[in-house]
Amino acid sequence: MHGSRRNFFRSSLAASSLVSMGGATVPTFLARSALAASHPAAKSGGDRVLVVIQLIGGNDGLNTVIPHAMDGYAKGRKALRIKSDEVKTITSEIGLHPAMGGFAGLIEGGHAAIIQGVGYPNPDRSHFRSMEIWEGATTAAGKPETGWLGRALDSAPRGSGGDMPGLHLGGHGLPLALRARDATVPSLETLDQFRLRIEGADADRRASRDALDSLTRLDRGPDDALLGFLRRSTLAAFDASRRLEAVVAPKDGGASYPNYGLARRLELIARIIKAGFGTRIYYTSLDGFDTHANQAAPHRALLTELSASLAAFHADLAADGQADRVATLAFSEFGRRVEENASGGTDHGAAAPVFVVGPLAKTGLVGEHPSFDKLDDGDLRFKTDFRRVYADLLGPWLGIPAAPIVGDGHEPVGLFGPEGT
């Protein structure tokens, strides 16, 4: 068998450009998959998955998780105020925007938490700087070279299957959060970019694909020195590509998702998870939250998309028995100022709520809402450092020590309990 693999690689793959992958980042993954295949299998928490949704632009947390019965809210929001009889009630003082019905259902079902007043000391109202802080998990001066999830992937044991350790789905390029020193994370706008493409005439493509398919079914005993790299990288990539092709293929009678961009990306992530890939971290985004003018309608639309997409994602995973191994985080780089502006919008602020969906020990509202009596230059003061939320998602959830990634002194909020459940 080893002889047949050797002959195949010598005659086709190793000596030609017969096999190529679409997308600029995939060839790097192909090489890195060889390294991934050489790592030991994951240990504790190895089958748990983290999905991160970045709400780009600075979400208006006050008009998302609404302190409708607090005087400070009514004073700051005249035109944009959501009244008490309109909100999705959580407590007598706080409710969700009426467009967040799907997320309200997740809370009622005990599947979601809202951590109130999340931020960091000396907040920066610049999009770029605040995103660097959130994605790098550090307030130190200067742009970080790596992100918190990239460092997590560098420190985590890799699975033996050669699957990508993380995946970014979106059109903004690889976010800082996923930049790593060693691990390579594909950044794709669509999964079609990940498909294996075999060049040549039709007959040659069919023959090559048949040969690759046969090779993947051969006994996977220890590699000899000659075939080591090619076996680990090419076959792992072909395996991944073939499985992803099956994931991308339309299916009848599948899960029901609303027709939003975020929902479609989450649907693809769910299909990869359900297909059994070893990928542990997925990252995507929802853009448009920089609502300086005429905020009401676009903000409602964004919250509808976020809420309905999250609800569909959870329902899909739950129907397949996967919901207990997937946690989803939704965050934005900052909230908006307490007082609306004269253009019917809100300007850059500070603390805001963060959303987590998963098998949580704490659900509903977590932590205190920031006081309107102790504002910081017109902004809400943060109550929970965002790195404490990251500590929950790293340590108790993914089984990756948090302190080397987010720094010392950031104890978990306790979202998952001491045992990660």
PDB file of C-alpha atoms in Angstrom, residues 111-392:
ATOM      1  CA  HIS A 111     -29.889  28.789  27.281  1.00  0.00           C
ATOM      2  CA  ALA A 112     -28.611  32.380  27.305  1.00  0.00           C
ATOM      3  CA  ALA A 113     -27.001  34.979  29.524  1.00  0.00           C
ATOM      4  CA  ILE A 114     -26.500  38.726  29.282  1.00  0.00           C
ATOM      5  CA  ILE A 115     -23.475  40.039  31.137  1.00  0.00           C
ATOM      6  CA  GLN A 116     -24.257  43.659  31.934  1.00  0.00           C
ATOM      7  CA  GLY A 117     -21.884  46.603  31.806  1.00  0.00           C
ATOM      8  CA  VAL A 118     -18.900  44.896  30.170  1.00  0.00           C
ATOM      9  CA  GLY A 119     -15.903  47.030  29.275  1.00  0.00           C
ATOM     10  CA  TYR A 120     -12.378  47.920  30.369  1.00  0.00           C
ATOM     11  CA  PRO A 121     -10.574  50.656  32.297  1.00  0.00           C
ATOM     12  CA  ASN A 122      -9.970  54.015  30.608  1.00  0.00           C
ATOM     13  CA  PRO A 123     -12.226  53.242  27.635  1.00  0.00           C
ATOM     14  CA  ASP A 124     -11.212  54.419  24.182  1.00  0.00           C
ATOM     15  CA  ARG A 125     -13.975  55.597  21.845  1.00  0.00           C
ATOM     16  CA  SER A 126     -11.937  54.837  18.720  1.00  0.00           C
ATOM     17  CA  HIS A 127     -13.276  51.841  16.790  1.00  0.00           C
ATOM     18  CA  PHE A 128      -9.786  50.712  15.840  1.00  0.00           C
ATOM     19  CA  ARG A 129      -8.205  51.045  19.257  1.00  0.00           C
ATOM     20  CA  SER A 130     -11.140  49.516  21.087  1.00  0.00           C
ATOM     21  CA  MET A 131     -11.229  46.570  18.671  1.00  0.00           C
ATOM     22  CA  GLU A 132      -7.508  46.069  19.228  1.00  0.00           C
ATOM     23  CA  ILE A 133      -8.144  45.948  22.972  1.00  0.00           C
ATOM     24  CA  TRP A 134     -11.059  43.523  22.735  1.00  0.00           C
ATOM     25  CA  GLU A 135      -9.481  41.301  20.089  1.00  0.00           C
ATOM     26  CA  GLY A 136      -6.021  41.363  21.604  1.00  0.00           C
ATOM     27  CA  ALA A 137      -7.354  41.018  25.173  1.00  0.00           C
ATOM     28  CA  THR A 138      -4.907  43.614  26.412  1.00  0.00           C
ATOM     29  CA  THR A 139      -5.042  47.302  27.266  1.00  0.00           C
ATOM     30  CA  ALA A 140      -1.275  47.724  26.844  1.00  0.00           C
ATOM     31  CA  ALA A 141      -0.164  50.474  24.473  1.00  0.00           C
ATOM     32  CA  GLY A 142       0.468  49.493  20.870  1.00  0.00           C
ATOM     33  CA  LYS A 143      -1.225  47.036  18.529  1.00  0.00           C
ATOM     34  CA  PRO A 144      -0.979  43.422  19.697  1.00  0.00           C
ATOM     35  CA  GLU A 145       0.706  40.963  17.342  1.00  0.00           C
ATOM     36  CA  THR A 146      -1.648  38.139  18.245  1.00  0.00           C
ATOM     37  CA  GLY A 147      -5.259  37.878  19.327  1.00  0.00           C
ATOM     38  CA  TRP A 148      -6.784  36.123  22.308  1.00  0.00           C
ATOM     39  CA  LEU A 149      -8.218  33.271  20.227  1.00  0.00           C
ATOM     40  CA  GLY A 150      -5.026  32.923  18.211  1.00  0.00           C
ATOM     41  CA  ARG A 151      -3.053  32.527  21.438  1.00  0.00           C
ATOM     42  CA  ALA A 152      -5.641  30.003  22.616  1.00  0.00           C
ATOM     43  CA  LEU A 153      -5.168  27.961  19.437  1.00  0.00           C
ATOM     44  CA  ASP A 154      -1.385  28.135  19.835  1.00  0.00           C
ATOM     45  CA  SER A 155      -1.615  26.749  23.351  1.00  0.00           C
ATOM     46  CA  ALA A 156      -4.266  24.093  22.716  1.00  0.00           C
ATOM     47  CA  PRO A 157      -3.448  20.522  21.762  1.00  0.00           C
ATOM     48  CA  ARG A 158      -4.351  19.875  18.144  1.00  0.00           C
ATOM     49  CA  GLY A 159      -6.612  17.090  16.991  1.00  0.00           C
ATOM     50  CA  SER A 160      -5.166  14.252  14.934  1.00  0.00           C
ATOM     51  CA  GLY A 161      -7.472  14.647  11.942  1.00  0.00           C
ATOM     52  CA  GLY A 162      -5.749  17.622  10.316  1.00  0.00           C
ATOM     53  CA  ASP A 163      -8.907  19.758  10.359  1.00  0.00           C
ATOM     54  CA  MET A 164      -8.418  23.510  10.572  1.00  0.00           C
ATOM     55  CA  PRO A 165      -8.135  24.538  14.254  1.00  0.00           C
ATOM     56  CA  GLY A 166     -10.316  27.598  13.730  1.00  0.00           C
ATOM     57  CA  LEU A 167     -12.317  29.146  10.920  1.00  0.00           C
ATOM     58  CA  HIS A 168     -13.276  32.716  10.088  1.00  0.00           C
ATOM     59  CA  LEU A 169     -16.329  33.211   7.897  1.00  0.00           C
ATOM     60  CA  GLY A 170     -16.784  36.777   6.695  1.00  0.00           C
ATOM     61  CA  GLY A 171     -15.686  39.469   4.310  1.00  0.00           C
ATOM     62  CA  HIS A 172     -13.410  41.591   6.480  1.00  0.00           C
ATOM     63  CA  GLY A 173     -10.326  39.382   6.377  1.00  0.00           C
ATOM     64  CA  LEU A 174      -8.870  37.498   9.301  1.00  0.00           C
ATOM     65  CA  PRO A 175      -9.612  39.456  12.492  1.00  0.00           C
ATOM     66  CA  LEU A 176      -6.856  40.244  14.977  1.00  0.00           C
ATOM     67  CA  ALA A 177      -8.615  37.982  17.486  1.00  0.00           C
ATOM     68  CA  LEU A 178      -7.598  34.912  15.428  1.00  0.00           C
ATOM     69  CA  ARG A 179      -4.042  35.918  14.603  1.00  0.00           C
ATOM     70  CA  ALA A 180      -1.650  33.408  16.118  1.00  0.00           C
ATOM     71  CA  ARG A 181       2.057  32.828  16.290  1.00  0.00           C
ATOM     72  CA  ASP A 182       1.894  29.198  15.081  1.00  0.00           C
ATOM     73  CA  ALA A 183      -1.672  28.167  14.284  1.00  0.00           C
ATOM     74  CA  THR A 184      -3.062  29.112  10.885  1.00  0.00           C
ATOM     75  CA  VAL A 185      -6.745  29.881  10.574  1.00  0.00           C
ATOM     76  CA  PRO A 186      -8.446  30.015   7.153  1.00  0.00           C
ATOM     77  CA  SER A 187     -10.439  33.179   6.468  1.00  0.00           C
ATOM     78  CA  LEU A 188     -13.179  32.600   3.922  1.00  0.00           C
ATOM     79  CA  GLU A 189     -16.126  34.539   2.603  1.00  0.00           C
ATOM     80  CA  THR A 190     -17.819  31.316   1.545  1.00  0.00           C
ATOM     81  CA  LEU A 191     -17.058  27.656   2.092  1.00  0.00           C
ATOM     82  CA  ASP A 192     -16.837  27.250  -1.669  1.00  0.00           C
ATOM     83  CA  GLN A 193     -13.363  28.787  -1.423  1.00  0.00           C
ATOM     84  CA  PHE A 194     -12.280  25.744   0.532  1.00  0.00           C
ATOM     85  CA  ARG A 195     -13.228  23.175  -2.101  1.00  0.00           C
ATOM     86  CA  LEU A 196     -10.514  21.085  -3.605  1.00  0.00           C
ATOM     87  CA  ARG A 197      -9.988  21.851  -7.260  1.00  0.00           C
ATOM     88  CA  ILE A 198      -8.227  19.409  -9.550  1.00  0.00           C
ATOM     89  CA  GLU A 199      -6.891  20.863 -12.766  1.00  0.00           C
ATOM     90  CA  GLY A 200      -6.735  19.272 -16.212  1.00  0.00           C
ATOM     91  CA  ALA A 201      -9.070  17.613 -18.689  1.00  0.00           C
ATOM     92  CA  ASP A 202     -12.257  15.947 -17.496  1.00  0.00           C
ATOM     93  CA  ALA A 203     -10.839  12.448 -17.754  1.00  0.00           C
ATOM     94  CA  ASP A 204      -7.695  13.451 -15.844  1.00  0.00           C
ATOM     95  CA  ARG A 205      -9.708  15.145 -13.111  1.00  0.00           C
ATOM     96  CA  ARG A 206     -11.911  12.104 -12.670  1.00  0.00           C
ATOM     97  CA  ALA A 207      -8.908   9.780 -12.559  1.00  0.00           C
ATOM     98  CA  SER A 208      -7.056  11.983 -10.083  1.00  0.00           C
ATOM     99  CA  ARG A 209     -10.054  12.358  -7.834  1.00  0.00           C
ATOM    100  CA  ASP A 210     -10.679   8.608  -7.906  1.00  0.00           C
ATOM    101  CA  ALA A 211      -7.048   7.985  -7.026  1.00  0.00           C
ATOM    102  CA  LEU A 212      -7.136  10.466  -4.145  1.00  0.00           C
ATOM    103  CA  ASP A 213     -10.369   8.990  -2.929  1.00  0.00           C
ATOM    104  CA  SER A 214      -8.817   5.516  -2.945  1.00  0.00           C
ATOM    105  CA  LEU A 215      -5.764   6.753  -1.071  1.00  0.00           C
ATOM    106  CA  THR A 216      -7.824   8.234   1.712  1.00  0.00           C
ATOM    107  CA  ARG A 217      -9.341   4.832   2.316  1.00  0.00           C
ATOM    108  CA  LEU A 218      -6.004   3.063   2.608  1.00  0.00           C
ATOM    109  CA  ASP A 219      -4.639   1.934   5.924  1.00  0.00           C
ATOM    110  CA  ARG A 220      -3.216   4.895   7.805  1.00  0.00           C
ATOM    111  CA  GLY A 221      -0.307   3.245   9.496  1.00  0.00           C
ATOM    112  CA  PRO A 222       2.882   5.077  10.472  1.00  0.00           C
ATOM    113  CA  ASP A 223       4.376   7.158   7.686  1.00  0.00           C
ATOM    114  CA  ASP A 224       7.744   6.431   6.209  1.00  0.00           C
ATOM    115  CA  ALA A 225      10.146   9.313   5.882  1.00  0.00           C
ATOM    116  CA  LEU A 226       9.515   9.826   2.181  1.00  0.00           C
ATOM    117  CA  LEU A 227       5.758  10.138   2.371  1.00  0.00           C
ATOM    118  CA  GLY A 228       5.509  11.905   5.712  1.00  0.00           C
ATOM    119  CA  PHE A 229       4.731  15.435   4.668  1.00  0.00           C
ATOM    120  CA  LEU A 230       2.684  14.624   1.585  1.00  0.00           C
ATOM    121  CA  ARG A 231       0.636  12.025   3.364  1.00  0.00           C
ATOM    122  CA  ARG A 232      -0.199  14.272   6.283  1.00  0.00           C
ATOM    123  CA  SER A 233      -0.861  17.434   4.343  1.00  0.00           C
ATOM    124  CA  THR A 234      -2.307  16.368   1.007  1.00  0.00           C
ATOM    125  CA  LEU A 235      -4.508  13.587   2.247  1.00  0.00           C
ATOM    126  CA  ALA A 236      -5.685  15.604   5.237  1.00  0.00           C
ATOM    127  CA  ALA A 237      -6.552  18.495   2.946  1.00  0.00           C
ATOM    128  CA  PHE A 238      -8.313  16.198   0.510  1.00  0.00           C
ATOM    129  CA  ASP A 239     -10.231  14.600   3.343  1.00  0.00           C
ATOM    130  CA  ALA A 240     -11.248  18.025   4.673  1.00  0.00           C
ATOM    131  CA  SER A 241     -12.176  19.297   1.237  1.00  0.00           C
ATOM    132  CA  ARG A 242     -14.249  16.229   0.408  1.00  0.00           C
ATOM    133  CA  ARG A 243     -16.105  16.451   3.704  1.00  0.00           C
ATOM    134  CA  LEU A 244     -16.643  20.169   3.268  1.00  0.00           C
ATOM    135  CA  GLU A 245     -18.054  19.597  -0.192  1.00  0.00           C
ATOM    136  CA  ALA A 246     -20.642  17.367   1.421  1.00  0.00           C
ATOM    137  CA  VAL A 247     -21.316  20.082   4.011  1.00  0.00           C
ATOM    138  CA  VAL A 248     -21.759  22.766   1.358  1.00  0.00           C
ATOM    139  CA  ALA A 249     -24.055  20.668  -0.815  1.00  0.00           C
ATOM    140  CA  PRO A 250     -27.725  21.726  -0.449  1.00  0.00           C
ATOM    141  CA  LYS A 251     -29.865  19.375   1.572  1.00  0.00           C
ATOM    142  CA  ASP A 252     -33.607  18.878   1.521  1.00  0.00           C
ATOM    143  CA  GLY A 253     -35.489  19.080   4.786  1.00  0.00           C
ATOM    144  CA  GLY A 254     -32.628  20.710   6.679  1.00  0.00           C
ATOM    145  CA  ALA A 255     -32.797  23.175   9.539  1.00  0.00           C
ATOM    146  CA  SER A 256     -34.884  26.317   9.141  1.00  0.00           C
ATOM    147  CA  TYR A 257     -32.877  29.542   9.153  1.00  0.00           C
ATOM    148  CA  PRO A 258     -34.116  33.059   8.369  1.00  0.00           C
ATOM    149  CA  ASN A 259     -32.752  34.621   5.204  1.00  0.00           C
ATOM    150  CA  TYR A 260     -30.089  36.819   6.812  1.00  0.00           C
ATOM    151  CA  GLY A 261     -26.384  36.872   6.099  1.00  0.00           C
ATOM    152  CA  LEU A 262     -25.517  36.073   9.710  1.00  0.00           C
ATOM    153  CA  ALA A 263     -28.018  33.224   9.770  1.00  0.00           C
ATOM    154  CA  ARG A 264     -26.497  31.704   6.622  1.00  0.00           C
ATOM    155  CA  ARG A 265     -23.016  31.871   8.094  1.00  0.00           C
ATOM    156  CA  LEU A 266     -24.188  30.269  11.323  1.00  0.00           C
ATOM    157  CA  GLU A 267     -25.988  27.601   9.310  1.00  0.00           C
ATOM    158  CA  LEU A 268     -22.710  26.728   7.581  1.00  0.00           C
ATOM    159  CA  ILE A 269     -20.911  26.628  10.917  1.00  0.00           C
ATOM    160  CA  ALA A 270     -23.603  24.321  12.287  1.00  0.00           C
ATOM    161  CA  ARG A 271     -23.230  22.033   9.290  1.00  0.00           C
ATOM    162  CA  ILE A 272     -19.469  21.822   9.808  1.00  0.00           C
ATOM    163  CA  ILE A 273     -19.946  21.064  13.495  1.00  0.00           C
ATOM    164  CA  LYS A 274     -22.552  18.410  12.761  1.00  0.00           C
ATOM    165  CA  ALA A 275     -20.292  16.884  10.103  1.00  0.00           C
ATOM    166  CA  GLY A 276     -17.799  16.029  12.855  1.00  0.00           C
ATOM    167  CA  PHE A 277     -14.947  18.398  12.073  1.00  0.00           C
ATOM    168  CA  GLY A 278     -12.414  18.931  14.835  1.00  0.00           C
ATOM    169  CA  THR A 279     -12.489  22.730  14.476  1.00  0.00           C
ATOM    170  CA  ARG A 280     -12.977  24.280  17.907  1.00  0.00           C
ATOM    171  CA  ILE A 281     -13.248  28.017  17.259  1.00  0.00           C
ATOM    172  CA  TYR A 282     -15.417  29.753  14.677  1.00  0.00           C
ATOM    173  CA  TYR A 283     -15.563  33.515  14.137  1.00  0.00           C
ATOM    174  CA  THR A 284     -17.956  35.647  12.154  1.00  0.00           C
ATOM    175  CA  SER A 285     -19.416  39.144  12.374  1.00  0.00           C
ATOM    176  CA  LEU A 286     -22.434  41.356  11.866  1.00  0.00           C
ATOM    177  CA  ASP A 287     -21.601  44.840  10.611  1.00  0.00           C
ATOM    178  CA  GLY A 288     -23.541  48.117  10.755  1.00  0.00           C
ATOM    179  CA  PHE A 289     -23.821  49.061  14.434  1.00  0.00           C
ATOM    180  CA  ASP A 290     -22.157  52.490  14.036  1.00  0.00           C
ATOM    181  CA  THR A 291     -25.507  54.267  14.234  1.00  0.00           C
ATOM    182  CA  HIS A 292     -24.745  57.978  14.497  1.00  0.00           C
ATOM    183  CA  ALA A 293     -27.921  59.102  12.698  1.00  0.00           C
ATOM    184  CA  ASN A 294     -31.475  57.849  12.232  1.00  0.00           C
ATOM    185  CA  GLN A 295     -30.674  54.853  14.398  1.00  0.00           C
ATOM    186  CA  ALA A 296     -34.080  53.394  15.210  1.00  0.00           C
ATOM    187  CA  ALA A 297     -34.929  51.451  12.032  1.00  0.00           C
ATOM    188  CA  PRO A 298     -31.481  50.064  11.131  1.00  0.00           C
ATOM    189  CA  HIS A 299     -30.798  49.134  14.744  1.00  0.00           C
ATOM    190  CA  ARG A 300     -34.088  47.269  14.927  1.00  0.00           C
ATOM    191  CA  ALA A 301     -33.169  45.403  11.731  1.00  0.00           C
ATOM    192  CA  LEU A 302     -29.732  44.468  13.078  1.00  0.00           C
ATOM    193  CA  LEU A 303     -31.157  43.203  16.357  1.00  0.00           C
ATOM    194  CA  THR A 304     -33.786  41.204  14.485  1.00  0.00           C
ATOM    195  CA  GLU A 305     -31.047  39.557  12.418  1.00  0.00           C
ATOM    196  CA  LEU A 306     -28.897  38.852  15.462  1.00  0.00           C
ATOM    197  CA  SER A 307     -31.725  37.489  17.585  1.00  0.00           C
ATOM    198  CA  ALA A 308     -33.398  35.350  14.920  1.00  0.00           C
ATOM    199  CA  SER A 309     -30.062  33.984  13.707  1.00  0.00           C
ATOM    200  CA  LEU A 310     -28.956  32.987  17.205  1.00  0.00           C
ATOM    201  CA  ALA A 311     -32.294  31.319  17.910  1.00  0.00           C
ATOM    202  CA  ALA A 312     -32.183  29.335  14.651  1.00  0.00           C
ATOM    203  CA  PHE A 313     -28.558  28.316  15.278  1.00  0.00           C
ATOM    204  CA  HIS A 314     -29.353  27.032  18.753  1.00  0.00           C
ATOM    205  CA  ALA A 315     -32.464  25.178  17.555  1.00  0.00           C
ATOM    206  CA  ASP A 316     -30.476  23.532  14.760  1.00  0.00           C
ATOM    207  CA  LEU A 317     -27.723  22.393  17.115  1.00  0.00           C
ATOM    208  CA  ALA A 318     -30.226  21.213  19.726  1.00  0.00           C
ATOM    209  CA  ALA A 319     -32.148  19.143  17.163  1.00  0.00           C
ATOM    210  CA  ASP A 320     -28.894  17.366  16.312  1.00  0.00           C
ATOM    211  CA  GLY A 321     -27.868  16.864  19.953  1.00  0.00           C
ATOM    212  CA  GLN A 322     -24.952  19.316  19.609  1.00  0.00           C
ATOM    213  CA  ALA A 323     -26.164  22.282  21.672  1.00  0.00           C
ATOM    214  CA  ASP A 324     -24.436  21.153  24.863  1.00  0.00           C
ATOM    215  CA  ARG A 325     -21.003  21.276  23.214  1.00  0.00           C
ATOM    216  CA  VAL A 326     -21.318  24.711  21.598  1.00  0.00           C
ATOM    217  CA  ALA A 327     -21.067  28.115  23.313  1.00  0.00           C
ATOM    218  CA  THR A 328     -21.675  31.303  21.349  1.00  0.00           C
ATOM    219  CA  LEU A 329     -20.410  34.771  22.300  1.00  0.00           C
ATOM    220  CA  ALA A 330     -21.713  38.016  20.779  1.00  0.00           C
ATOM    221  CA  PHE A 331     -19.875  41.233  21.649  1.00  0.00           C
ATOM    222  CA  SER A 332     -19.221  44.726  20.357  1.00  0.00           C
ATOM    223  CA  GLU A 333     -16.169  46.941  20.835  1.00  0.00           C
ATOM    224  CA  PHE A 334     -18.117  49.490  22.890  1.00  0.00           C
ATOM    225  CA  GLY A 335     -21.608  50.752  23.648  1.00  0.00           C
ATOM    226  CA  ARG A 336     -23.055  54.163  22.845  1.00  0.00           C
ATOM    227  CA  ARG A 337     -23.290  57.312  24.944  1.00  0.00           C
ATOM    228  CA  VAL A 338     -26.227  57.616  27.328  1.00  0.00           C
ATOM    229  CA  GLU A 339     -27.646  60.712  25.649  1.00  0.00           C
ATOM    230  CA  GLU A 340     -28.810  60.413  22.071  1.00  0.00           C
ATOM    231  CA  ASN A 341     -27.575  63.034  19.622  1.00  0.00           C
ATOM    232  CA  ALA A 342     -29.484  65.586  17.551  1.00  0.00           C
ATOM    233  CA  SER A 343     -29.381  63.364  14.454  1.00  0.00           C
ATOM    234  CA  GLY A 344     -31.592  60.659  15.900  1.00  0.00           C
ATOM    235  CA  GLY A 345     -28.601  58.480  16.627  1.00  0.00           C
ATOM    236  CA  THR A 346     -26.030  57.767  19.311  1.00  0.00           C
ATOM    237  CA  ASP A 347     -22.287  58.375  19.465  1.00  0.00           C
ATOM    238  CA  HIS A 348     -19.427  56.203  20.661  1.00  0.00           C
ATOM    239  CA  GLY A 349     -19.638  55.291  24.344  1.00  0.00           C
ATOM    240  CA  ALA A 350     -18.183  52.706  26.687  1.00  0.00           C
ATOM    241  CA  ALA A 351     -19.675  49.780  28.638  1.00  0.00           C
ATOM    242  CA  ALA A 352     -22.278  47.543  26.998  1.00  0.00           C
ATOM    243  CA  PRO A 353     -23.870  44.111  27.463  1.00  0.00           C
ATOM    244  CA  VAL A 354     -22.314  40.908  26.131  1.00  0.00           C
ATOM    245  CA  PHE A 355     -24.366  37.875  25.095  1.00  0.00           C
ATOM    246  CA  VAL A 356     -23.546  34.193  25.591  1.00  0.00           C
ATOM    247  CA  VAL A 357     -25.593  31.187  24.471  1.00  0.00           C
ATOM    248  CA  GLY A 358     -24.806  27.659  25.597  1.00  0.00           C
ATOM    249  CA  PRO A 359     -25.146  25.150  28.422  1.00  0.00           C
ATOM    250  CA  LEU A 360     -24.759  27.787  31.104  1.00  0.00           C
ATOM    251  CA  ALA A 361     -24.767  27.639  34.901  1.00  0.00           C
ATOM    252  CA  LYS A 362     -25.799  31.319  35.029  1.00  0.00           C
ATOM    253  CA  THR A 363     -28.550  32.515  32.718  1.00  0.00           C
ATOM    254  CA  GLY A 364     -30.582  35.680  32.288  1.00  0.00           C
ATOM    255  CA  LEU A 365     -29.026  38.885  33.558  1.00  0.00           C
ATOM    256  CA  VAL A 366     -25.555  38.453  35.059  1.00  0.00           C
ATOM    257  CA  GLY A 367     -24.037  41.268  37.100  1.00  0.00           C
ATOM    258  CA  GLU A 368     -25.400  44.717  37.884  1.00  0.00           C
ATOM    259  CA  HIS A 369     -26.505  47.294  35.368  1.00  0.00           C
ATOM    260  CA  PRO A 370     -24.162  50.319  35.452  1.00  0.00           C
ATOM    261  CA  SER A 371     -25.510  53.236  37.449  1.00  0.00           C
ATOM    262  CA  PHE A 372     -26.837  56.352  35.721  1.00  0.00           C
ATOM    263  CA  ASP A 373     -25.786  58.331  38.791  1.00  0.00           C
ATOM    264  CA  LYS A 374     -22.081  57.567  38.332  1.00  0.00           C
ATOM    265  CA  LEU A 375     -21.377  58.274  34.686  1.00  0.00           C
ATOM    266  CA  ASP A 376     -17.865  58.725  33.336  1.00  0.00           C
ATOM    267  CA  ASP A 377     -17.967  61.814  31.100  1.00  0.00           C
ATOM    268  CA  GLY A 378     -21.456  60.879  29.982  1.00  0.00           C
ATOM    269  CA  ASP A 379     -20.708  57.174  29.508  1.00  0.00           C
ATOM    270  CA  LEU A 380     -21.727  54.161  31.544  1.00  0.00           C
ATOM    271  CA  ARG A 381     -18.927  52.850  33.754  1.00  0.00           C
ATOM    272  CA  PHE A 382     -18.091  49.208  33.198  1.00  0.00           C
ATOM    273  CA  LYS A 383     -18.966  46.680  35.905  1.00  0.00           C
ATOM    274  CA  THR A 384     -17.266  43.597  34.447  1.00  0.00           C
ATOM    275  CA  ASP A 385     -13.907  43.534  32.658  1.00  0.00           C
ATOM    276  CA  PHE A 386     -14.349  41.778  29.291  1.00  0.00           C
ATOM    277  CA  ARG A 387     -11.342  39.581  30.026  1.00  0.00           C
ATOM    278  CA  ARG A 388     -13.326  37.897  32.810  1.00  0.00           C
ATOM    279  CA  VAL A 389     -15.847  36.741  30.188  1.00  0.00           C
ATOM    280  CA  TYR A 390     -12.993  35.481  28.038  1.00  0.00           C
ATOM    281  CA  ALA A 391     -11.670  33.625  31.098  1.00  0.00           C
ATOM    282  CA  ASP A 392     -14.989  31.756  31.290  1.00  0.00           C
TER     283      ASP A 392
END
